[in-house]
Amino acid sequence: MDFTFERKINYYETDRMGVVHHSNYIRFLEEARCQMLASCDMPYSDFEEQGVMIPVLGVNCNYKQHVTFNDVIEIKPFVKEFNGVRLTMGYCVTNKKTGNLVLTGETKHCFTDKNLKPIRLQKQIPNFYEKFITLKDSL
């Protein structure tokens, strides 16, 4: 699946140097991940309605170039690894105007019940499990 999330940078997301503060990128990656899953008919709300949580276990960002107020970034999220219990999402962020790579990153997740006990997605929501397999295999 080739999904791209586009986002315009707001003034309040910049720091005193006029560039996007590094912590905001984690939020941008989450926005892109949520929109990608929604576009695959797997919105976060559906997971939660079925008692499945997707906590973040780790985040890794490699900053390549800065962006500033009013720049537009394109985020391409993709399923990097998936085994039904754990999920690793990869991300490539580029500046839409220049095409320059801004950031590469990944987020690691697991699937749990509401008490944060790990679960197997294949057992809990089999159709979502199959969609993740398809997304992983589409790379």
mmCIF file of C-alpha atoms in Angstrom:
data_model
loop_
_atom_site.group_PDB
_atom_site.id
_atom_site.type_symbol
_atom_site.label_atom_id
_atom_site.label_comp_id
_atom_site.label_asym_id
_atom_site.label_seq_id
_atom_site.Cartn_x
_atom_site.Cartn_y
_atom_site.Cartn_z
ATOM 1 C CA MET A 1 0.000 0.000 0.000
ATOM 2 C CA ASP A 2 1.337 3.405 -0.907
ATOM 3 C CA PHE A 3 -0.087 5.838 1.657
ATOM 4 C CA THR A 4 1.075 9.423 2.139
ATOM 5 C CA PHE A 5 -0.026 11.756 4.921
ATOM 6 C CA GLU A 6 0.432 15.451 4.209
ATOM 7 C CA ARG A 7 0.776 18.029 6.974
ATOM 8 C CA LYS A 8 1.422 21.771 7.088
ATOM 9 C CA ILE A 9 3.708 22.988 9.869
ATOM 10 C CA ASN A 10 2.124 25.387 12.360
ATOM 11 C CA TYR A 11 3.982 28.305 13.943
ATOM 12 C CA TYR A 12 3.468 26.954 17.471
ATOM 13 C CA GLU A 13 5.332 23.745 16.513
ATOM 14 C CA THR A 14 8.573 25.640 15.956
ATOM 15 C CA ASP A 15 11.217 26.534 18.507
ATOM 16 C CA ARG A 16 13.212 29.678 19.135
ATOM 17 C CA MET A 17 15.414 28.864 16.125
ATOM 18 C CA GLY A 18 12.343 28.835 13.886
ATOM 19 C CA VAL A 19 12.503 25.109 13.129
ATOM 20 C CA VAL A 20 10.084 22.368 14.119
ATOM 21 C CA HIS A 21 10.912 21.198 17.637
ATOM 22 C CA HIS A 22 12.121 17.604 17.533
ATOM 23 C CA SER A 23 9.439 16.349 19.923
ATOM 24 C CA ASN A 24 6.662 17.303 17.497
ATOM 25 C CA TYR A 25 7.760 14.704 14.976
ATOM 26 C CA ILE A 26 6.594 11.913 17.293
ATOM 27 C CA ARG A 27 3.119 13.436 17.201
ATOM 28 C CA PHE A 28 3.310 13.771 13.402
ATOM 29 C CA LEU A 29 4.200 10.074 13.085
ATOM 30 C CA GLU A 30 1.211 9.152 15.244
ATOM 31 C CA GLU A 31 -1.105 11.270 13.092
ATOM 32 C CA ALA A 32 0.199 9.546 9.958
ATOM 33 C CA ARG A 33 -0.112 6.064 11.513
ATOM 34 C CA CYS A 34 -3.697 6.705 12.639
ATOM 35 C CA GLN A 35 -4.697 8.053 9.221
ATOM 36 C CA MET A 36 -3.051 5.125 7.430
ATOM 37 C CA LEU A 37 -4.902 2.592 9.587
ATOM 38 C CA ALA A 38 -8.175 4.470 9.089
ATOM 39 C CA SER A 39 -7.620 4.410 5.318
ATOM 40 C CA CYS A 40 -7.286 0.613 5.589
ATOM 41 C CA ASP A 41 -10.617 0.410 7.458
ATOM 42 C CA MET A 42 -8.828 -0.173 10.770
ATOM 43 C CA PRO A 43 -9.381 3.043 12.735
ATOM 44 C CA TYR A 44 -7.993 3.113 16.269
ATOM 45 C CA SER A 45 -11.545 3.456 17.574
ATOM 46 C CA ASP A 46 -12.408 0.016 16.150
ATOM 47 C CA PHE A 47 -9.473 -1.556 17.988
ATOM 48 C CA GLU A 48 -10.550 0.072 21.239
ATOM 49 C CA GLU A 49 -14.219 -0.878 20.772
ATOM 50 C CA GLN A 50 -13.060 -4.498 20.546
ATOM 51 C CA GLY A 51 -10.941 -4.170 23.678
ATOM 52 C CA VAL A 52 -7.576 -3.916 21.919
ATOM 53 C CA MET A 53 -4.985 -1.298 22.855
ATOM 54 C CA ILE A 54 -1.837 -0.519 20.843
ATOM 55 C CA PRO A 55 0.688 0.990 23.267
ATOM 56 C CA VAL A 56 3.965 2.425 22.026
ATOM 57 C CA LEU A 57 7.005 0.469 23.214
ATOM 58 C CA GLY A 58 9.647 2.628 21.596
ATOM 59 C CA VAL A 59 10.333 5.440 19.149
ATOM 60 C CA ASN A 60 13.424 6.052 17.044
ATOM 61 C CA CYS A 61 13.894 9.167 14.900
ATOM 62 C CA ASN A 62 16.838 10.107 12.718
ATOM 63 C CA TYR A 63 16.652 13.786 11.881
ATOM 64 C CA LYS A 64 18.132 14.610 8.469
ATOM 65 C CA GLN A 65 17.012 18.152 7.713
ATOM 66 C CA HIS A 66 14.837 20.753 9.405
ATOM 67 C CA VAL A 67 11.517 22.227 8.314
ATOM 68 C CA THR A 68 9.990 25.527 9.349
ATOM 69 C CA PHE A 69 6.648 27.304 9.719
ATOM 70 C CA ASN A 70 4.352 26.861 6.697
ATOM 71 C CA ASP A 71 6.433 24.053 5.175
ATOM 72 C CA VAL A 72 4.416 21.023 4.121
ATOM 73 C CA ILE A 73 5.746 17.583 4.982
ATOM 74 C CA GLU A 74 4.769 14.244 3.515
ATOM 75 C CA ILE A 75 4.906 11.236 5.796
ATOM 76 C CA LYS A 76 4.932 7.730 4.341
ATOM 77 C CA PRO A 77 4.198 5.186 7.077
ATOM 78 C CA PHE A 78 4.638 1.479 6.396
ATOM 79 C CA VAL A 79 4.473 -1.819 8.255
ATOM 80 C CA LYS A 80 8.075 -2.841 8.823
ATOM 81 C CA GLU A 81 7.535 -5.886 11.053
ATOM 82 C CA PHE A 82 4.411 -7.661 12.270
ATOM 83 C CA ASN A 83 3.923 -10.981 14.043
ATOM 84 C CA GLY A 84 0.418 -10.627 15.479
ATOM 85 C CA VAL A 85 1.623 -9.598 18.934
ATOM 86 C CA ARG A 86 4.157 -6.894 18.025
ATOM 87 C CA LEU A 87 4.157 -4.265 15.301
ATOM 88 C CA THR A 88 6.967 -2.050 14.016
ATOM 89 C CA MET A 89 6.011 0.865 11.799
ATOM 90 C CA GLY A 90 8.559 2.660 9.633
ATOM 91 C CA TYR A 91 8.303 6.260 8.436
ATOM 92 C CA CYS A 92 9.909 8.440 5.784
ATOM 93 C CA VAL A 93 9.255 12.170 6.097
ATOM 94 C CA THR A 94 10.060 14.516 3.222
ATOM 95 C CA ASN A 95 9.668 18.217 2.535
ATOM 96 C CA LYS A 96 6.956 18.400 -0.120
ATOM 97 C CA LYS A 97 8.398 21.488 -1.825
ATOM 98 C CA THR A 98 12.030 20.351 -2.046
ATOM 99 C CA GLY A 99 11.631 16.573 -1.922
ATOM 100 C CA ASN A 100 14.438 16.473 0.658
ATOM 101 C CA LEU A 101 14.408 13.749 3.292
ATOM 102 C CA VAL A 102 13.569 15.307 6.667
ATOM 103 C CA LEU A 103 13.385 12.260 8.934
ATOM 104 C CA THR A 104 13.404 8.492 9.002
ATOM 105 C CA GLY A 105 11.966 6.720 11.983
ATOM 106 C CA GLU A 106 10.126 3.825 13.485
ATOM 107 C CA THR A 107 7.697 3.149 16.273
ATOM 108 C CA LYS A 108 7.380 -0.192 18.060
ATOM 109 C CA HIS A 109 4.030 -1.355 19.426
ATOM 110 C CA CYS A 110 2.306 -4.362 20.882
ATOM 111 C CA PHE A 111 -1.339 -5.389 21.049
ATOM 112 C CA THR A 112 -2.873 -5.682 24.517
ATOM 113 C CA ASP A 113 -6.205 -5.963 26.246
ATOM 114 C CA LYS A 114 -7.510 -3.068 28.342
ATOM 115 C CA ASN A 115 -5.402 -4.274 31.292
ATOM 116 C CA LEU A 116 -2.282 -4.063 29.100
ATOM 117 C CA LYS A 117 -1.893 -7.839 28.962
ATOM 118 C CA PRO A 118 -0.411 -8.855 25.577
ATOM 119 C CA ILE A 119 -2.811 -10.529 23.162
ATOM 120 C CA ARG A 120 -2.640 -12.161 19.743
ATOM 121 C CA LEU A 121 -4.391 -10.012 17.186
ATOM 122 C CA GLN A 122 -5.163 -13.078 15.062
ATOM 123 C CA LYS A 123 -7.357 -14.426 17.859
ATOM 124 C CA GLN A 124 -8.917 -11.102 18.922
ATOM 125 C CA ILE A 125 -9.582 -9.418 15.534
ATOM 126 C CA PRO A 126 -8.715 -11.896 12.746
ATOM 127 C CA ASN A 127 -9.687 -9.618 9.855
ATOM 128 C CA PHE A 128 -7.348 -6.867 11.136
ATOM 129 C CA TYR A 129 -4.589 -9.466 11.505
ATOM 130 C CA GLU A 130 -5.027 -10.383 7.830
ATOM 131 C CA LYS A 131 -4.917 -6.720 6.810
ATOM 132 C CA PHE A 132 -1.607 -6.241 8.645
ATOM 133 C CA ILE A 133 -0.183 -9.329 6.938
ATOM 134 C CA THR A 134 -1.200 -7.874 3.574
ATOM 135 C CA LEU A 135 0.336 -4.480 4.461
ATOM 136 C CA LYS A 136 3.603 -6.113 5.534
ATOM 137 C CA ASP A 137 3.750 -8.246 2.402
ATOM 138 C CA SER A 138 3.113 -5.230 0.151
ATOM 139 C CA LEU A 139 6.612 -3.825 0.771
#
